[in-house]
PDB file of C-alpha atoms in Angstrom:
ATOM      1  CA  MET A  24     100.946  -9.463 116.760  1.00 61.00           C
ATOM      2  CA  HIS A  25     102.057  -7.880 120.036  1.00 85.00           C
ATOM      3  CA  ALA A  26     101.596  -4.219 119.042  1.00 92.00           C
ATOM      4  CA  TYR A  27      98.613  -2.401 117.579  1.00 94.00           C
ATOM      5  CA  LEU A  28      98.105   1.216 116.557  1.00 94.00           C
ATOM      6  CA  ILE A  29      94.524   2.464 116.619  1.00 94.00           C
ATOM      7  CA  GLU A  30      94.060   5.554 114.466  1.00 88.00           C
ATOM      8  CA  GLY A  31      91.174   7.988 114.810  1.00 85.00           C
ATOM      9  CA  ASN A  32      89.357  10.683 116.768  1.00 80.00           C
ATOM     10  CA  ASP A  33      86.157   8.906 117.792  1.00 84.00           C
ATOM     11  CA  THR A  34      86.594   7.894 121.445  1.00 88.00           C
ATOM     12  CA  GLN A  35      83.789   5.328 121.349  1.00 88.00           C
ATOM     13  CA  LEU A  36      85.187   3.564 118.289  1.00 90.00           C
ATOM     14  CA  ILE A  37      88.692   3.595 119.771  1.00 93.00           C
ATOM     15  CA  ASP A  38      87.500   2.172 123.108  1.00 92.00           C
ATOM     16  CA  ARG A  39      85.589  -0.547 121.252  1.00 91.00           C
ATOM     17  CA  GLU A  40      88.756  -1.602 119.399  1.00 93.00           C
ATOM     18  CA  ILE A  41      90.737  -1.551 122.657  1.00 93.00           C
ATOM     19  CA  ALA A  42      88.134  -3.798 124.296  1.00 91.00           C
ATOM     20  CA  ASN A  43      88.224  -6.216 121.346  1.00 89.00           C
ATOM     21  CA  ILE A  44      91.999  -6.597 121.648  1.00 90.00           C
ATOM     22  CA  ALA A  45      92.069  -6.728 125.456  1.00 87.00           C
ATOM     23  CA  ASP A  46      89.342  -9.384 125.544  1.00 85.00           C
ATOM     24  CA  ASN A  47      91.684 -11.754 123.731  1.00 82.00           C
ATOM     25  CA  HIS A  48      94.144 -11.649 126.610  1.00 77.00           C
ATOM     26  CA  LYS A  49      93.775 -12.437 130.274  1.00 75.00           C
ATOM     27  CA  GLY A  50      95.542 -10.284 132.832  1.00 79.00           C
ATOM     28  CA  LYS A  51      95.603  -6.622 133.740  1.00 86.00           C
ATOM     29  CA  THR A  52      95.370  -3.446 131.680  1.00 89.00           C
ATOM     30  CA  MET A  53      97.438  -0.284 132.057  1.00 89.00           C
ATOM     31  CA  ASP A  54      96.280   2.968 130.421  1.00 92.00           C
ATOM     32  CA  LEU A  55      98.957   5.667 130.079  1.00 90.00           C
ATOM     33  CA  VAL A  56      99.859   8.876 128.267  1.00 88.00           C
ATOM     34  CA  LEU A  57     103.552   9.124 127.376  1.00 82.00           C
ATOM     35  CA  HIS A  58     105.294  12.188 125.971  1.00 82.00           C
ATOM     36  CA  LYS A  59     108.822  12.270 127.373  1.00 87.00           C
ATOM     37  CA  ILE A  60     111.716   9.831 127.066  1.00 89.00           C
ATOM     38  CA  GLU A  61     111.887   9.526 130.862  1.00 90.00           C
ATOM     39  CA  GLU A  62     108.302   8.276 130.938  1.00 89.00           C
ATOM     40  CA  VAL A  63     108.985   5.691 128.232  1.00 89.00           C
ATOM     41  CA  LYS A  64     112.090   4.438 130.030  1.00 88.00           C
ATOM     42  CA  GLU A  65     110.174   4.209 133.292  1.00 87.00           C
ATOM     43  CA  ILE A  66     107.434   2.049 131.817  1.00 85.00           C
ATOM     44  CA  SER A  67     110.012  -0.081 129.966  1.00 82.00           C
ATOM     45  CA  ASN A  68     111.837  -0.789 133.223  1.00 81.00           C
ATOM     46  CA  LEU A  69     108.539  -1.555 134.945  1.00 79.00           C
ATOM     47  CA  LEU A  70     107.626  -4.098 132.281  1.00 79.00           C
ATOM     48  CA  LYS A  71     110.957  -5.867 132.685  1.00 75.00           C
ATOM     49  CA  LEU A  72     110.226  -6.316 136.391  1.00 72.00           C
ATOM     50  CA  SER A  73     106.609  -7.402 135.911  1.00 65.00           C
ATOM     51  CA  SER A  74     105.394 -10.894 136.744  1.00 63.00           C
ATOM     52  CA  SER A  75     104.337 -13.554 134.250  1.00 73.00           C
ATOM     53  CA  GLU A  76     100.800 -12.143 134.254  1.00 81.00           C
ATOM     54  CA  HIS A  77      99.812 -10.737 130.867  1.00 86.00           C
ATOM     55  CA  ILE A  78      99.620  -6.949 130.570  1.00 88.00           C
ATOM     56  CA  THR A  79      97.723  -4.998 127.923  1.00 91.00           C
ATOM     57  CA  LEU A  80      99.474  -1.630 127.792  1.00 92.00           C
ATOM     58  CA  ILE A  81      97.462   1.229 126.274  1.00 95.00           C
ATOM     59  CA  LEU A  82      99.582   4.218 125.236  1.00 94.00           C
ATOM     60  CA  ARG A  83      97.548   7.265 124.270  1.00 92.00           C
ATOM     61  CA  ASP A  84      98.447  10.483 122.454  1.00 87.00           C
ATOM     62  CA  ILE A  85     101.319   8.845 120.564  1.00 89.00           C
ATOM     63  CA  ASP A  86     101.114  11.716 118.057  1.00 81.00           C
ATOM     64  CA  ASN A  87     102.809  13.963 120.599  1.00 81.00           C
ATOM     65  CA  LEU A  88     105.738  11.756 121.546  1.00 84.00           C
ATOM     66  CA  SER A  89     109.067  13.548 121.397  1.00 82.00           C
ATOM     67  CA  LEU A  90     111.544  12.082 118.904  1.00 82.00           C
ATOM     68  CA  GLU A  91     113.711  10.773 121.745  1.00 87.00           C
ATOM     69  CA  ALA A  92     110.686   9.169 123.394  1.00 88.00           C
ATOM     70  CA  ALA A  93     109.628   7.568 120.093  1.00 88.00           C
ATOM     71  CA  ASN A  94     113.108   6.078 119.644  1.00 89.00           C
ATOM     72  CA  ALA A  95     113.019   4.697 123.184  1.00 90.00           C
ATOM     73  CA  LEU A  96     109.593   3.191 122.568  1.00 91.00           C
ATOM     74  CA  LEU A  97     110.863   1.639 119.338  1.00 91.00           C
ATOM     75  CA  LYS A  98     113.512  -0.292 121.282  1.00 88.00           C
ATOM     76  CA  THR A  99     110.807  -1.729 123.533  1.00 88.00           C
ATOM     77  CA  LEU A 100     108.648  -2.665 120.535  1.00 90.00           C
ATOM     78  CA  GLU A 101     111.604  -4.334 118.813  1.00 88.00           C
ATOM     79  CA  GLU A 102     112.328  -6.498 121.869  1.00 84.00           C
ATOM     80  CA  PRO A 103     108.935  -6.711 123.578  1.00 80.00           C
ATOM     81  CA  PRO A 104     108.416  -8.474 126.904  1.00 79.00           C
ATOM     82  CA  LYS A 105     106.767 -11.818 126.219  1.00 79.00           C
ATOM     83  CA  GLU A 106     103.582 -11.189 128.219  1.00 85.00           C
ATOM     84  CA  VAL A 107     102.816  -7.646 127.015  1.00 90.00           C
ATOM     85  CA  THR A 108     100.471  -6.432 124.291  1.00 92.00           C
ATOM     86  CA  PHE A 109     100.888  -2.804 123.235  1.00 94.00           C
ATOM     87  CA  ILE A 110      97.968  -0.691 122.033  1.00 95.00           C
ATOM     88  CA  LEU A 111      99.083   2.702 120.709  1.00 96.00           C
ATOM     89  CA  ILE A 112      96.496   5.430 120.085  1.00 94.00           C
ATOM     90  CA  ALA A 113      97.018   8.229 117.550  1.00 89.00           C
ATOM     91  CA  LYS A 114      94.790  10.676 115.693  1.00 82.00           C
ATOM     92  CA  SER A 115      96.730   9.994 112.504  1.00 76.00           C
ATOM     93  CA  CYS A 116      99.205   7.220 111.743  1.00 75.00           C
ATOM     94  CA  TYR A 117     101.072   9.685 109.525  1.00 67.00           C
ATOM     95  CA  SER A 118     102.183  11.627 112.606  1.00 73.00           C
ATOM     96  CA  VAL A 119     103.768   8.490 114.071  1.00 82.00           C
ATOM     97  CA  PRO A 120     107.426   7.821 113.148  1.00 81.00           C
ATOM     98  CA  PRO A 121     107.561   5.199 110.366  1.00 78.00           C
ATOM     99  CA  THR A 122     109.936   3.047 112.422  1.00 84.00           C
ATOM    100  CA  VAL A 123     107.343   2.775 115.222  1.00 88.00           C
ATOM    101  CA  LEU A 124     104.503   2.347 112.741  1.00 85.00           C
ATOM    102  CA  SER A 125     106.263  -0.582 111.073  1.00 85.00           C
ATOM    103  CA  ARG A 126     106.134  -2.519 114.344  1.00 89.00           C
ATOM    104  CA  CYS A 127     102.368  -2.191 114.693  1.00 90.00           C
ATOM    105  CA  GLN A 128      99.229  -3.556 113.114  1.00 90.00           C
ATOM    106  CA  VAL A 129      97.255  -0.436 112.180  1.00 88.00           C
ATOM    107  CA  ILE A 130      93.524  -0.312 112.907  1.00 90.00           C
ATOM    108  CA  LYS A 131      91.716   2.650 111.336  1.00 84.00           C
ATOM    109  CA  THR A 132      88.532   3.956 112.953  1.00 84.00           C
ATOM    110  CA  GLN A 133      87.956   7.074 110.810  1.00 65.00           C
ATOM    111  CA  LYS A 134      84.727   7.310 108.928  1.00 61.00           C
ATOM    112  CA  THR A 135      84.889   7.752 105.155  1.00 56.00           C
ATOM    113  CA  LYS A 136      85.289  11.406 104.308  1.00 67.00           C
ATOM    114  CA  LYS A 137      82.726  13.177 102.170  1.00 74.00           C
ATOM    115  CA  VAL A 138      83.035  16.553 100.502  1.00 82.00           C
ATOM    116  CA  ASP A 139      80.052  18.868 100.953  1.00 86.00           C
ATOM    117  CA  GLU A 140      79.178  22.068  99.107  1.00 89.00           C
ATOM    118  CA  LYS A 141      80.794  24.196 101.804  1.00 91.00           C
ATOM    119  CA  ALA A 142      84.121  22.390 101.398  1.00 89.00           C
ATOM    120  CA  LEU A 143      83.917  22.740  97.613  1.00 91.00           C
ATOM    121  CA  LYS A 144      83.274  26.471  97.882  1.00 92.00           C
ATOM    122  CA  GLU A 145      86.117  26.963 100.371  1.00 93.00           C
ATOM    123  CA  PHE A 146      88.498  25.052  98.120  1.00 95.00           C
ATOM    124  CA  GLY A 147      87.473  27.154  95.122  1.00 93.00           C
ATOM    125  CA  VAL A 148      88.132  30.362  97.053  1.00 94.00           C
ATOM    126  CA  PHE A 149      91.490  29.008  98.214  1.00 95.00           C
ATOM    127  CA  LEU A 150      92.587  27.968  94.733  1.00 95.00           C
ATOM    128  CA  ASP A 151      91.687  31.353  93.227  1.00 94.00           C
ATOM    129  CA  SER A 152      93.274  33.390  96.029  1.00 95.00           C
ATOM    130  CA  LYS A 153      96.561  35.267  95.737  1.00 95.00           C
ATOM    131  CA  THR A 154      99.792  33.459  96.547  1.00 95.00           C
ATOM    132  CA  SER A 155     100.336  35.711  99.560  1.00 95.00           C
ATOM    133  CA  ASN A 156      96.956  34.672 100.967  1.00 94.00           C
ATOM    134  CA  LYS A 157      97.757  31.006 100.406  1.00 95.00           C
ATOM    135  CA  LEU A 158     101.117  31.378 102.139  1.00 95.00           C
ATOM    136  CA  SER A 159      99.477  32.954 105.178  1.00 94.00           C
ATOM    137  CA  LEU A 160      97.714  29.613 105.741  1.00 91.00           C
ATOM    138  CA  THR A 161     100.996  27.892 106.583  1.00 91.00           C
ATOM    139  CA  THR A 162     100.904  29.461 110.058  1.00 89.00           C
ATOM    140  CA  THR A 163      97.367  28.236 110.811  1.00 90.00           C
ATOM    141  CA  PHE A 164      98.093  24.515 110.966  1.00 89.00           C
ATOM    142  CA  SER A 165      98.622  23.131 114.468  1.00 81.00           C
ATOM    143  CA  GLY A 166     100.821  20.296 113.225  1.00 86.00           C
ATOM    144  CA  ARG A 167     101.200  17.428 110.775  1.00 89.00           C
ATOM    145  CA  PRO A 168      97.712  15.908 111.300  1.00 88.00           C
ATOM    146  CA  SER A 169      95.888  19.181 110.525  1.00 90.00           C
ATOM    147  CA  ALA A 170      98.020  19.763 107.416  1.00 92.00           C
ATOM    148  CA  ILE A 171      97.291  16.226 106.215  1.00 90.00           C
ATOM    149  CA  GLU A 172      93.578  16.719 106.829  1.00 88.00           C
ATOM    150  CA  PHE A 173      93.634  19.979 104.848  1.00 93.00           C
ATOM    151  CA  LEU A 174      95.398  18.338 101.904  1.00 93.00           C
ATOM    152  CA  GLU A 175      93.153  15.272 101.904  1.00 87.00           C
ATOM    153  CA  THR A 176      90.003  17.419 101.915  1.00 91.00           C
ATOM    154  CA  SER A 177      91.422  19.708  99.214  1.00 93.00           C
ATOM    155  CA  ILE A 178      92.346  16.757  97.000  1.00 89.00           C
ATOM    156  CA  LEU A 179      88.859  15.248  97.369  1.00 88.00           C
ATOM    157  CA  SER A 180      87.345  18.644  96.533  1.00 92.00           C
ATOM    158  CA  ALA A 181      89.551  18.985  93.463  1.00 90.00           C
ATOM    159  CA  HIS A 182      88.518  15.555  92.173  1.00 86.00           C
ATOM    160  CA  LYS A 183      84.846  16.369  92.713  1.00 88.00           C
ATOM    161  CA  LEU A 184      85.156  19.648  90.800  1.00 90.00           C
ATOM    162  CA  LEU A 185      86.755  17.779  87.892  1.00 87.00           C
ATOM    163  CA  GLN A 186      83.980  15.175  87.926  1.00 81.00           C
ATOM    164  CA  GLU A 187      81.336  17.895  87.858  1.00 86.00           C
ATOM    165  CA  GLY A 188      83.134  19.874  85.163  1.00 87.00           C
ATOM    166  CA  LYS A 189      83.484  22.944  87.349  1.00 88.00           C
ATOM    167  CA  GLY A 190      86.414  25.319  87.745  1.00 88.00           C
ATOM    168  CA  GLU A 191      89.493  25.752  85.565  1.00 91.00           C
ATOM    169  CA  ARG A 192      90.544  22.233  84.616  1.00 90.00           C
ATOM    170  CA  GLU A 193      94.214  23.070  84.004  1.00 91.00           C
ATOM    171  CA  LYS A 194      94.534  24.826  87.354  1.00 93.00           C
ATOM    172  CA  ILE A 195      92.837  21.976  89.221  1.00 92.00           C
ATOM    173  CA  VAL A 196      94.968  19.301  87.534  1.00 91.00           C
ATOM    174  CA  ASN A 197      98.103  21.285  88.383  1.00 91.00           C
ATOM    175  CA  PHE A 198      96.977  21.468  91.995  1.00 93.00           C
ATOM    176  CA  LEU A 199      96.289  17.729  92.177  1.00 91.00           C
ATOM    177  CA  THR A 200      99.690  16.821  90.750  1.00 88.00           C
ATOM    178  CA  LYS A 201     101.545  18.996  93.261  1.00 92.00           C
ATOM    179  CA  ALA A 202      99.207  18.307  96.208  1.00 90.00           C
ATOM    180  CA  ASP A 203      99.594  14.525  95.876  1.00 84.00           C
ATOM    181  CA  ALA A 204     103.384  14.889  96.008  1.00 87.00           C
ATOM    182  CA  THR A 205     103.150  17.287  98.963  1.00 92.00           C
ATOM    183  CA  LEU A 206     100.852  14.951 100.891  1.00 87.00           C
ATOM    184  CA  ALA A 207     103.220  12.022 100.319  1.00 82.00           C
ATOM    185  CA  ALA A 208     106.184  14.096 101.533  1.00 87.00           C
ATOM    186  CA  ILE A 209     104.383  15.258 104.695  1.00 88.00           C
ATOM    187  CA  ARG A 210     103.227  11.702 105.435  1.00 80.00           C
ATOM    188  CA  ALA A 211     106.882  10.667 105.176  1.00 78.00           C
ATOM    189  CA  ASN A 212     107.754  13.182 107.932  1.00 82.00           C
ATOM    190  CA  GLY A 213     108.801  16.001 105.592  1.00 87.00           C
ATOM    191  CA  ASN A 214     108.892  19.536 106.992  1.00 93.00           C
ATOM    192  CA  VAL A 215     105.235  20.629 107.028  1.00 93.00           C
ATOM    193  CA  LYS A 216     105.726  24.372 106.584  1.00 93.00           C
ATOM    194  CA  LEU A 217     108.346  23.945 103.855  1.00 95.00           C
ATOM    195  CA  GLN A 218     106.258  21.457 101.898  1.00 95.00           C
ATOM    196  CA  LEU A 219     103.125  23.609 102.075  1.00 96.00           C
ATOM    197  CA  THR A 220     105.073  26.746 101.156  1.00 96.00           C
ATOM    198  CA  ASN A 221     106.454  25.059  98.041  1.00 96.00           C
ATOM    199  CA  LEU A 222     102.963  23.823  97.132  1.00 96.00           C
ATOM    200  CA  PHE A 223     101.287  27.202  97.560  1.00 96.00           C
ATOM    201  CA  ILE A 224     103.954  28.971  95.498  1.00 96.00           C
ATOM    202  CA  GLY A 225     103.614  26.367  92.757  1.00 94.00           C
ATOM    203  CA  ILE A 226      99.849  26.605  92.324  1.00 92.00           C
TER     204      ILE A 226
END
């Protein structure tokens, strides 16, 4: 495998995975942050001119690549220079274009999520709130990763409430059915605000 995607927020865990991969290759390491298509093209041209020495190329903040930059990176991943190993870093693999993701071996560093009493209470308040209040939440998410995190936590909370026999079962089951579909759509690069709006109206 010549391309890896390390997913997570813990810097120490990410750096440990980077070191594990880099240790398997001799040569130099380049650590970059790419956002724009011009930056991707520049590094692609540089790699073509590089010597036979192996390069481990670390590309951080992949979540924030522009669509044009992601497409340019995809071309490089599809026809990679022989002596280059790519390590992409992202907070969530679901915010990375599927075409880029398919070219990488994904390494997850997130710790298993647990739902505490505070999260359960917040979910209960959310579920019982008026539709207008739910809809106002659509403007609070900073992007796809935060929306995915909200849905994942809400789904875990809903399952826990069902297991404990708390809340209105019919309402919770309805939420789970719609939330699972919404999460899948957002992970597949669906419009975040539209998907959440449809969910909140439907529950």
